[in-house]
Short mmCIF file of C-alpha atoms in Angstrom, two decimals:
data_model
loop_
_atom_site.label_atom_id
_atom_site.label_comp_id
_atom_site.label_asym_id
_atom_site.label_seq_id
_atom_site.Cartn_x
_atom_site.Cartn_y
_atom_site.Cartn_z
CA MET A 240 48.94 25.63 85.17
CA SER A 241 52.07 27.78 85.36
CA GLY A 242 52.92 30.19 88.12
CA SER A 243 51.43 33.09 86.18
CA SER A 244 48.27 31.15 85.42
CA VAL A 245 47.92 30.23 89.10
CA LEU A 246 47.56 33.96 89.72
CA ALA A 247 45.35 34.57 86.67
CA PRO A 248 42.05 34.32 88.61
CA LEU A 249 43.11 37.33 90.69
CA HIS A 250 43.22 39.38 87.49
CA GLU A 251 40.11 37.78 86.07
CA HIS A 252 38.09 38.58 89.20
CA ARG A 253 39.84 41.85 89.95
CA ARG A 254 36.53 43.76 90.11
CA ARG A 255 35.57 41.60 93.05
CA VAL A 256 38.92 40.95 94.67
CA LEU A 257 40.53 44.39 94.56
CA PRO A 258 37.83 46.35 96.46
CA LEU A 259 37.67 43.68 99.17
CA GLY A 260 41.45 43.59 99.40
CA VAL A 261 41.52 47.36 99.93
CA ALA A 262 38.80 47.11 102.59
CA LEU A 263 40.71 44.31 104.32
CA LEU A 264 43.91 46.35 104.22
CA LEU A 265 42.17 49.37 105.74
CA THR A 266 40.59 47.19 108.43
CA TYR A 267 43.88 45.65 109.54
CA GLY A 268 45.66 48.96 109.35
CA TYR A 269 42.96 50.67 111.41
CA PHE A 270 44.21 49.12 114.64
CA VAL A 271 47.20 50.36 116.64
CA SER A 272 49.03 47.88 118.82
CA GLU A 273 50.22 48.58 122.34
CA PRO A 274 53.85 48.01 123.35
CA ALA A 275 54.18 44.56 124.92
CA TRP A 276 56.93 42.05 125.58
CA ASN A 277 56.57 39.98 122.41
CA GLN A 278 56.50 42.99 120.09
CA ASN A 279 59.16 44.92 121.99
CA SER A 280 61.54 41.97 121.78
CA ARG A 281 61.23 41.85 117.99
CA LEU A 282 61.51 45.63 117.70
CA ALA A 283 64.62 45.60 119.88
CA LEU A 284 66.34 43.26 117.40
CA THR A 285 65.20 45.35 114.43
CA ARG A 286 66.52 48.49 116.09
CA ALA A 287 69.83 46.82 116.95
CA LEU A 288 70.29 45.66 113.35
CA VAL A 289 69.50 49.10 111.92
CA GLU A 290 71.07 51.39 114.52
CA GLN A 291 74.08 49.41 115.75
CA ARG A 292 74.54 46.70 113.09
CA THR A 293 74.45 44.03 115.78
CA THR A 294 72.17 41.38 117.22
CA ILE A 295 72.79 42.61 120.77
CA ILE A 296 69.77 44.41 122.25
CA ASP A 297 71.39 45.76 125.42
CA ARG A 298 70.12 49.30 124.74
CA HIS A 299 66.50 48.20 124.68
CA HIS A 300 66.32 44.95 126.66
CA PHE A 301 64.48 46.56 129.57
CA THR A 302 61.35 46.91 127.41
CA THR A 303 60.76 43.15 127.35
CA GLY A 304 60.96 39.98 129.39
CA ASP A 305 61.07 37.90 126.19
CA LYS A 306 64.84 37.87 125.84
CA SER A 307 67.97 35.78 126.11
CA ARG A 308 71.23 36.47 127.92
CA ARG A 309 74.60 35.13 126.84
CA ASP A 310 78.12 36.24 127.76
CA GLY A 311 76.82 39.34 129.53
CA HIS A 312 74.65 40.58 126.63
CA PHE A 313 70.93 40.46 125.91
CA TYR A 314 69.36 39.16 122.70
CA CYS A 315 65.88 38.70 121.24
CA ASP A 316 64.84 35.12 122.01
CA LYS A 317 62.51 34.86 118.99
CA ALA A 318 63.17 33.47 115.54
CA PRO A 319 64.51 36.50 113.65
CA GLY A 320 62.37 36.43 110.49
CA ALA A 321 59.79 39.03 111.54
CA SER A 322 62.51 41.35 112.85
CA TRP A 323 64.39 40.98 109.56
CA ALA A 324 61.25 41.75 107.55
CA ALA A 325 60.79 44.93 109.61
CA VAL A 326 64.29 46.22 108.88
CA PRO A 327 63.38 48.12 105.63
CA PRO A 328 60.42 50.10 107.07
CA TYR A 329 62.20 50.81 110.33
CA ALA A 330 65.41 51.85 108.53
CA LEU A 331 63.41 54.33 106.45
CA PHE A 332 61.61 55.61 109.55
CA HIS A 333 64.92 55.97 111.41
CA PHE A 334 66.54 57.80 108.49
CA LEU A 335 63.64 60.25 108.12
CA ARG A 336 63.52 60.93 111.85
CA ARG A 337 67.22 61.72 111.99
CA ALA A 338 67.11 63.79 108.80
CA THR A 339 64.23 65.93 110.09
CA GLY A 340 65.33 66.13 113.72
CA GLY A 341 62.36 64.10 114.89
CA GLU A 342 62.24 62.13 118.10
CA LEU A 343 63.42 58.51 118.01
CA PRO A 344 61.70 55.71 119.92
CA ARG A 345 62.29 56.29 123.61
CA VAL A 346 61.11 54.93 126.95
CA GLN A 347 60.85 56.71 130.27
CA VAL A 348 59.93 55.55 133.75
CA ARG A 349 56.93 56.84 135.67
CA PRO A 350 57.73 56.08 139.32
CA LEU A 351 55.11 54.64 141.62
CA ASP A 352 55.73 57.58 143.96
CA PRO A 353 55.57 60.77 141.85
CA ARG A 354 57.80 62.51 144.41
CA SER A 355 60.62 60.02 143.82
CA PRO A 356 63.47 60.72 141.38
CA VAL A 357 62.91 59.20 137.95
CA PRO A 358 65.17 56.13 137.67
CA GLU A 359 66.76 54.73 134.54
CA PRO A 360 64.54 52.18 132.76
CA ASP A 361 66.78 49.24 133.69
CA GLN A 362 66.84 50.36 137.35
CA ARG A 363 63.13 50.82 137.93
CA GLY A 364 61.56 49.40 141.05
CA PRO A 365 58.33 47.49 141.75
CA GLY A 366 55.32 49.52 140.70
CA ASP A 367 57.28 51.78 138.36
CA VAL A 368 55.74 51.96 134.87
CA LEU A 369 57.43 52.26 131.49
CA VAL A 370 56.01 55.06 129.34
CA TYR A 371 56.63 54.82 125.59
CA ASN A 372 56.80 57.90 123.41
CA LEU A 373 54.86 58.36 120.19
CA ALA A 374 57.86 57.45 118.04
CA HIS A 375 58.03 54.00 119.66
CA ARG A 376 54.38 53.35 118.86
CA ILE A 377 54.79 54.58 115.28
CA ALA A 378 57.78 52.26 114.88
CA LEU A 379 55.73 49.31 116.16
CA TYR A 380 52.89 50.25 113.80
CA LEU A 381 55.16 50.40 110.76
CA CYS A 382 56.83 47.12 111.63
CA GLY A 383 53.44 45.49 112.15
CA LEU A 384 52.25 46.88 108.82
CA PHE A 385 54.97 45.00 106.95
CA THR A 386 54.94 41.83 109.03
CA GLY A 387 51.24 41.49 109.84
CA VAL A 388 48.92 43.66 107.77
CA LEU A 389 50.34 43.21 104.26
CA PRO A 390 51.10 39.47 104.64
CA SER A 391 47.60 38.84 105.98
CA VAL A 392 45.99 40.56 102.99
CA ALA A 393 48.22 38.44 100.74
CA ALA A 394 47.16 35.33 102.66
CA ALA A 395 43.50 36.18 102.02
CA ALA A 396 44.30 36.36 98.29
CA ALA A 397 45.87 32.89 98.45
CA MET A 398 42.82 31.67 100.35
CA PHE A 399 40.60 33.02 97.57
CA LEU A 400 42.58 31.13 94.90
CA LEU A 401 42.37 27.86 96.80
CA ALA A 402 38.68 28.29 97.59
CA LEU A 403 37.96 29.25 93.98
CA ARG A 404 39.39 25.92 92.82
CA GLN A 405 37.24 24.10 95.36
CA ALA A 406 34.15 26.08 94.35
CA GLY A 407 34.50 25.12 90.69
CA GLY A 408 35.45 28.63 89.61
CA HIS A 409 32.52 30.39 91.31
CA ALA A 410 33.87 33.55 92.88
CA ARG A 411 31.14 34.37 95.36
CA PRO A 412 31.57 31.38 97.72
CA ALA A 413 35.35 31.69 97.37
CA LEU A 414 35.17 35.32 98.48
CA VAL A 415 32.94 34.45 101.45
CA VAL A 416 35.45 31.83 102.59
CA ALA A 417 38.41 34.17 102.08
CA LEU A 418 36.72 36.95 104.05
CA THR A 419 35.78 34.52 106.82
CA PHE A 420 39.44 33.54 107.01
CA GLY A 421 40.58 37.16 107.12
CA LEU A 422 37.94 38.62 109.45
CA ALA A 423 36.38 35.83 111.52
CA THR A 424 39.51 34.05 112.76
CA PRO A 425 42.48 35.11 114.92
CA VAL A 426 44.18 36.27 111.73
CA LEU A 427 42.47 39.65 112.30
CA PRO A 428 43.80 40.53 115.76
CA TYR A 429 47.24 39.06 115.11
CA ALA A 430 47.55 40.87 111.78
CA THR A 431 47.53 44.12 113.76
CA VAL A 432 50.56 43.39 115.96
CA PHE A 433 54.29 42.89 115.40
CA TYR A 434 54.31 39.11 115.88
CA GLY A 435 55.45 36.35 113.55
CA HIS A 436 52.31 34.20 113.43
CA THR A 437 50.45 35.79 110.50
CA LEU A 438 53.65 36.33 108.50
CA CYS A 439 54.57 32.66 108.90
CA GLY A 440 51.03 31.59 108.03
CA ALA A 441 50.96 33.72 104.89
CA LEU A 442 54.27 32.29 103.67
CA LEU A 443 53.14 28.70 104.28
CA LEU A 444 49.75 29.25 102.66
CA TRP A 445 51.21 30.79 99.50
CA ALA A 446 53.80 28.01 99.20
CA PHE A 447 51.05 25.43 99.58
CA ALA A 448 48.84 27.22 97.02
CA LEU A 449 51.60 27.38 94.40
CA VAL A 450 52.31 23.67 94.81
CA ALA A 451 48.67 22.54 94.98
CA LEU A 452 47.27 24.71 92.17
CA ARG A 453 50.11 24.26 89.70
CA GLU A 454 49.40 21.48 87.22
CA PRO A 455 51.90 18.59 87.08
CA GLY A 456 54.24 18.68 84.11
CA GLU A 457 54.52 22.46 83.86
CA ARG A 458 58.00 23.63 83.01
CA GLY A 459 59.94 26.58 84.38
CA ILE A 460 62.20 27.23 87.34
CA ALA A 461 60.48 30.30 88.76
CA ALA A 462 57.75 28.43 90.66
CA PRO A 463 60.04 26.12 92.69
CA LEU A 464 62.36 29.01 93.50
CA VAL A 465 59.44 31.08 94.78
CA VAL A 466 58.11 28.13 96.79
CA GLY A 467 61.53 27.54 98.33
CA THR A 468 61.88 31.20 99.19
CA LEU A 469 58.47 31.24 100.85
CA LEU A 470 59.18 28.11 102.87
CA GLY A 471 62.60 29.36 103.92
CA GLY A 472 61.07 32.61 105.07
CA ALA A 473 58.47 30.71 107.08
CA VAL A 474 61.09 28.71 108.98
CA VAL A 475 63.22 31.74 109.89
CA THR A 476 60.05 33.46 111.09
CA GLU A 477 58.85 30.60 113.31
CA TYR A 478 60.94 27.51 114.01
CA PRO A 479 57.96 25.09 114.21
CA ALA A 480 57.27 25.81 110.53
CA ALA A 481 60.11 23.41 109.68
CA VAL A 482 57.73 20.43 109.83
CA PRO A 483 55.04 21.97 107.55
CA THR A 484 57.89 22.97 105.22
CA LEU A 485 58.95 19.35 104.89
CA ALA A 486 55.32 18.32 104.31
CA ILE A 487 54.86 20.87 101.52
CA MET A 488 58.16 19.81 99.97
CA ALA A 489 56.94 16.21 100.00
CA LEU A 490 53.73 17.35 98.28
CA ALA A 491 55.84 19.18 95.70
CA ALA A 492 57.85 16.03 95.01
CA TRP A 493 54.68 13.95 94.72
CA ARG A 494 52.91 16.32 92.33
CA HIS A 495 55.78 17.79 90.34
CA GLY A 496 58.68 15.40 90.66
CA ARG A 497 61.93 15.20 92.54
CA GLY A 498 63.57 17.81 90.32
CA PHE A 499 60.97 20.38 91.34
CA ALA A 500 61.39 19.52 95.02
CA LEU A 501 65.18 19.73 94.69
CA ARG A 502 64.95 23.24 93.29
CA VAL A 503 62.62 24.13 96.16
CA ALA A 504 65.24 22.91 98.61
CA LEU A 505 68.03 24.80 96.83
CA ALA A 506 66.03 28.03 97.08
CA GLY A 507 65.76 27.49 100.82
CA ILE A 508 69.51 27.11 101.38
CA PRO A 509 70.23 30.88 101.59
CA TRP A 510 67.63 31.14 104.34
CA ALA A 511 69.23 28.28 106.25
CA LEU A 512 72.64 29.92 105.93
CA ALA A 513 71.30 33.29 107.06
CA LEU A 514 69.58 31.71 110.06
CA GLY A 515 72.72 29.79 110.99
CA ALA A 516 74.79 32.97 110.74
CA HIS A 517 72.34 34.79 113.02
CA HIS A 518 72.48 32.00 115.57
CA TRP A 519 76.27 31.93 115.43
CA ALA A 520 76.56 35.67 115.93
CA ALA A 521 74.08 35.79 118.79
CA PHE A 522 74.30 32.39 120.46
CA GLY A 523 77.68 30.98 119.49
CA HIS A 524 76.59 28.07 117.28
CA PRO A 525 74.50 27.72 114.07
CA LEU A 526 72.10 25.32 115.80
CA SER A 527 71.73 27.26 119.05
CA THR A 528 68.68 29.49 119.41
CA GLY A 529 67.54 32.17 121.78
CA TYR A 530 65.46 29.58 123.61
CA ASP A 531 68.69 27.94 124.81
CA PHE A 532 69.55 31.11 126.76
CA VAL A 533 66.18 32.37 128.01
CA TYR A 534 66.75 35.04 130.64
CA LEU A 535 63.75 34.81 132.97
CA GLU A 536 63.89 31.69 135.09
CA GLU A 537 60.13 31.17 134.92
CA PHE A 538 60.43 30.70 131.16
CA ALA A 539 63.83 28.98 131.17
CA GLU A 540 62.49 26.22 133.43
CA GLY A 541 59.65 25.44 131.02
CA MET A 542 61.94 25.47 127.96
CA ARG A 543 64.70 23.37 129.52
CA VAL A 544 63.47 19.96 128.26
CA ARG A 545 62.79 19.68 124.50
CA TYR A 546 62.04 23.41 124.36
CA GLY A 547 58.92 22.87 126.44
CA ILE A 548 57.36 20.37 124.05
CA ALA A 549 55.95 17.09 125.41
CA MET A 550 53.18 14.65 124.52
CA PRO A 551 49.84 16.38 123.88
CA ASP A 552 47.85 16.94 127.03
CA PRO A 553 44.16 16.00 126.51
CA THR A 554 43.06 18.73 128.91
CA ALA A 555 45.08 21.36 127.05
CA LEU A 556 43.82 19.98 123.72
CA TRP A 557 40.19 20.38 124.75
CA ALA A 558 40.75 23.80 126.28
CA SER A 559 42.66 25.11 123.25
CA LEU A 560 39.82 24.11 120.92
CA PHE A 561 36.57 24.41 122.88
CA GLY A 562 37.29 26.23 126.15
CA SER A 563 36.14 29.78 126.79
CA TYR A 564 39.64 30.76 128.00
CA ARG A 565 41.66 30.09 124.82
CA GLY A 566 39.38 27.93 122.68
CA LEU A 567 39.85 28.37 118.94
CA PHE A 568 36.34 27.19 118.08
CA TYR A 569 34.85 29.28 120.88
CA LEU A 570 36.40 32.46 119.49
CA ALA A 571 36.05 31.56 115.79
CA PRO A 572 33.11 29.11 115.57
CA ALA A 573 33.12 29.04 111.76
CA LEU A 574 36.41 27.15 112.01
CA MET A 575 34.59 24.27 113.69
CA LEU A 576 32.37 23.94 110.64
CA ALA A 577 35.44 24.31 108.41
CA ALA A 578 37.14 21.44 110.25
CA TRP A 579 34.16 19.25 109.45
CA GLY A 580 34.21 20.52 105.85
CA LEU A 581 37.88 19.62 105.50
CA VAL A 582 37.05 16.02 106.41
CA VAL A 583 34.19 16.08 103.89
CA ALA A 584 36.47 17.43 101.17
CA LEU A 585 39.01 14.70 101.90
CA ARG A 586 36.34 12.01 101.71
CA GLU A 587 34.87 13.41 98.50
CA SER A 588 38.29 13.59 96.84
CA SER A 589 38.46 9.78 96.78
CA GLU A 590 35.12 9.41 94.97
CA PRO A 591 35.11 9.15 91.14
CA SER A 592 32.15 11.54 90.88
CA ALA A 593 33.71 14.12 93.20
CA PRO A 594 33.40 17.78 92.11
CA ALA A 595 36.54 19.45 90.83
CA GLY A 596 38.68 20.64 93.68
CA LEU A 597 42.10 20.33 95.22
CA PRO A 598 44.08 17.13 94.70
CA ARG A 599 43.67 14.50 97.38
CA ALA A 600 47.40 14.66 98.19
CA ALA A 601 47.10 18.39 98.84
CA LEU A 602 44.14 17.88 101.16
CA LEU A 603 46.00 15.14 103.04
CA THR A 604 48.95 17.52 103.44
CA ALA A 605 46.67 20.25 104.76
CA VAL A 606 45.04 17.90 107.26
CA GLY A 607 48.46 16.71 108.42
CA ILE A 608 49.72 20.26 108.97
CA VAL A 609 46.56 21.25 110.86
CA LEU A 610 46.86 18.22 113.15
CA TYR A 611 50.55 18.97 113.67
CA TYR A 612 49.86 22.49 114.93
CA VAL A 613 46.91 21.40 117.09
CA LEU A 614 48.89 18.61 118.77
CA LEU A 615 52.05 20.71 119.06
CA ASN A 616 50.09 23.43 120.84
CA ALA A 617 48.50 20.87 123.18
CA GLY A 618 51.93 19.52 124.09
CA TYR A 619 53.60 22.89 124.66
CA TYR A 620 54.19 23.84 128.29
CA MET A 621 52.67 27.30 127.63
CA TRP A 622 49.80 26.02 125.50
CA ASP A 623 47.69 29.09 126.28
CA GLY A 624 50.25 31.39 124.63
CA GLY A 625 50.71 33.52 127.72
CA ALA A 626 49.05 36.88 127.15
CA ALA A 627 47.06 35.90 124.07
CA PHE A 628 43.70 36.02 122.33
CA GLY A 629 43.09 32.38 121.53
CA PRO A 630 45.74 29.70 120.92
CA ARG A 631 48.11 31.98 119.04
CA HIS A 632 50.58 29.23 118.14
CA MET A 633 47.90 27.73 115.86
CA VAL A 634 47.54 30.88 113.77
CA PRO A 635 49.96 29.74 111.00
CA MET A 636 47.69 26.80 110.09
CA LEU A 637 44.38 28.67 109.93
CA GLY A 638 44.46 29.07 106.15
CA LEU A 639 44.85 25.32 105.66
CA LEU A 640 42.06 24.63 108.12
CA MET A 641 39.82 27.03 106.18
CA LEU A 642 40.15 24.77 103.13
CA GLY A 643 37.09 23.10 104.58
CA GLY A 644 35.17 26.34 104.26
CA VAL A 645 33.79 25.73 100.78
CA PRO A 646 32.27 22.30 101.58
CA ALA A 647 30.92 23.71 104.84
CA LEU A 648 29.40 26.72 103.10
CA ARG A 649 27.88 24.46 100.44
CA ALA A 650 26.30 22.14 103.03
CA ALA A 651 25.07 24.71 105.57
CA PRO A 652 25.30 28.23 104.12
CA ARG A 653 23.16 30.01 106.72
CA VAL A 654 24.84 28.36 109.68
CA PHE A 655 28.27 29.11 108.21
CA VAL A 656 27.44 32.80 107.73
CA VAL A 657 25.96 33.14 111.24
CA LEU A 658 29.04 31.53 112.80
CA ALA A 659 31.28 33.75 110.67
CA VAL A 660 29.48 36.88 111.86
CA ILE A 661 29.95 35.81 115.50
CA GLY A 662 33.65 35.29 114.77
CA VAL A 663 33.95 38.73 113.16
CA LEU A 664 32.47 40.38 116.26
CA HIS A 665 34.86 38.47 118.53
CA MET A 666 37.88 39.34 116.42
CA LEU A 667 36.99 43.02 116.15
CA LEU A 668 36.78 43.17 119.93
CA GLY A 669 40.08 41.31 120.23
CA ALA A 670 41.81 43.70 117.87
CA THR A 671 40.30 46.73 119.62
CA ALA A 672 41.53 45.57 123.02
CA THR A 673 44.80 44.20 121.51
CA PRO A 674 45.30 40.41 121.53
CA GLU A 675 47.41 40.37 124.72
CA ALA A 676 44.56 39.04 126.89
CA PRO A 677 45.55 38.18 130.48
CA GLN A 678 46.11 34.61 131.63
CA HIS A 679 42.76 34.41 133.37
CA GLY A 680 39.09 34.82 132.56
CA ASN A 681 37.21 35.03 129.29
CA PRO A 682 39.22 36.96 126.69
CA VAL A 683 36.10 38.33 124.98
CA TRP A 684 33.83 39.33 127.84
CA GLU A 685 36.35 39.94 130.63
CA HIS A 686 39.14 41.50 128.56
CA ALA A 687 38.06 42.78 125.17
CA TRP A 688 34.49 43.93 125.87
CA PRO A 689 35.26 46.10 128.92
CA ARG A 690 38.25 47.67 127.19
CA ALA A 691 36.24 48.37 124.05
CA LEU A 692 33.54 50.06 126.11
CA GLY A 693 35.65 51.89 128.66
CA ALA A 694 37.90 54.91 128.62
CA GLU A 695 41.10 53.00 129.41
CA ALA A 696 41.91 52.29 125.76
CA ALA A 697 41.05 55.87 124.80
CA ALA A 698 43.88 57.40 126.82
CA PRO A 699 46.28 59.28 124.52
CA GLY A 700 49.12 56.82 125.08
CA ARG A 701 46.93 53.73 124.89
CA ALA A 702 44.59 54.27 121.94
CA THR A 703 44.24 50.98 120.09
CA ASN A 704 42.57 52.15 116.90
CA LEU A 705 42.47 55.22 114.72
CA GLY A 706 38.93 56.07 115.83
CA LEU A 707 40.06 56.45 119.42
CA LEU A 708 42.91 58.64 118.26
CA LEU A 709 40.33 60.82 116.49
CA GLY A 710 38.36 61.16 119.72
CA LEU A 711 35.52 58.71 119.05
CA PRO A 712 34.52 56.99 122.30
CA GLY A 713 34.17 53.27 123.02
CA LEU A 714 32.53 51.11 120.37
CA LEU A 715 31.78 54.21 118.31
CA SER A 716 35.49 54.26 117.51
CA LEU A 717 34.87 51.27 115.19
CA ALA A 718 32.22 53.13 113.16
CA PRO A 719 34.64 54.39 110.45
CA LEU A 720 35.38 50.77 109.58
CA VAL A 721 31.92 50.48 108.07
CA ALA A 722 32.76 52.90 105.23
CA PRO A 723 35.26 50.78 103.24
CA TRP A 724 32.99 47.74 103.46
CA LEU A 725 29.92 49.67 102.33
CA TRP A 726 32.01 50.71 99.33
CA ALA A 727 33.54 47.32 98.57
CA ALA A 728 31.03 44.63 99.50
CA PRO A 729 27.96 45.33 97.30
CA GLY A 730 29.80 45.03 93.99
CA ALA A 731 32.22 42.35 95.13
CA LEU A 732 29.52 40.05 96.50
CA ALA A 733 26.93 40.79 93.81
CA ARG A 734 25.23 37.95 92.01
CA GLU A 735 27.74 36.11 89.96
CA ARG A 736 25.75 36.12 86.73
CA ASP A 737 25.90 39.94 86.66
CA GLN A 738 29.66 39.88 87.02
CA ASP A 739 29.96 37.12 84.43
CA GLN A 740 28.05 39.22 81.93
CA ASP A 741 30.44 42.12 82.55
CA GLN A 742 33.44 39.84 82.02
CA ASP A 743 31.93 38.40 78.83
CA GLN A 744 31.51 41.93 77.50
CA ASP A 745 35.09 42.81 78.43
CA GLN A 746 36.48 39.69 76.75
CA SER A 747 34.25 39.68 73.65
CA PRO A 748 36.05 40.57 70.39
CA ARG A 749 35.26 43.88 68.79
CA PRO A 750 32.99 43.62 65.74
CA THR A 751 34.76 43.83 62.42
CA THR A 752 33.47 44.27 58.90
CA ALA A 753 33.49 40.86 57.23
CA PRO A 754 34.09 40.33 53.52
CA PRO A 755 30.91 39.80 51.48
CA HIS A 756 31.49 36.07 50.93
CA GLU A 757 32.03 35.50 54.67
CA ALA A 758 28.87 37.45 55.43
CA ARG A 759 26.89 35.22 53.05
CA GLU A 760 28.34 32.10 54.64
#
């Protein structure tokens, strides 16, 4: 199966896939993120690259505590991939604003005492609040669109292709699994913000899909170059993706030979050089990162030894999976069934009578990457992700975990759908309230639910979805989201035999007039 034939099912099932993809795009794009440290840090680097052609964020450092300081200058402490990906949309936004005389992103201080003089943002005192103008929020939205929304829709397409192979070519269960991945897991809330998690996850999932679905022995250099580009982009977006990258490269060597894997590695070299150049410019050495120069002491102390990574803590492991504070399976219960299904798929792949599905080596790779992210998160000093909705550092592996969705759906369809619906409700609330849940309490019922019901999120400067901006109150602000799904779902999830008949009619040859002797035969 060549690279083009790997993508062929998307064209073949376009009547199903395209409407759902549009609905998913509109759903992700419906939410408006609030300015917060993580996003502001990435935006500060994007702005510095576009506006000053530098990695120094001195002009905007006061908007975030997620920053580094070296030689008297401030820098974004994150891996730069998401900020790089946001450069084209922000550059266009910046150009249009300047050309039309529009306001650029700007921050002002609202003093605690309204009678006090308004200080400069970097000289504000305790209790003073930063107020972001509309241009800042539009810039965040555009950057999130290119680094969260679009990659997450693409990741759902990759999920469909992988699930379709596992489902023996039946589109309906593959679509259910892909939609569960896109709507009932933390992919939904994190697709709506300017983070790197969903971008990294989309790049890893597509690289995995191209390696796993491509048949051994296929010729051509395009596929390994694309895989290498995807993996390189994943590493510059999130440093921990280096280990999954090596695992996928090993899978590529196993399935397609060392020559294929070598071309994958060669395609990743430009990314390594670009990342090294960024590190050198900002932190003085190609192997130094922003985490070596973290500014706030509370973070620097935790990162000082092995970047905050130690042996997995059993308490953190349990809490990050099952706890009500940050538990992945608590927030997205369908993933618990998918984890079981992934084990079932792995066991079935060793049986001679196993149904057609993904190669055993691919499933082993997926299991290994999932375990890596789970254990890495449990060993990280800030395992809860700080202000987060669920264990956000696990988001890049969610697509690989969802590979157990098809076996789980086959074994317990009603339970799977019920758990998926619960996850969708949780994730919609998380996206409505923004995924920066506080470091205490239940993120659904003590953070998201009150914000979704109350007037706080409806304030003009704090609206978190387009419905609130239009004046719809509380949960009613989510009502417009029903429209694209009422349009897309009935046809896309119709009985498969009806769709198959339509495809047969589309692909059947047109009748021609046969010669008399052929007609007699």
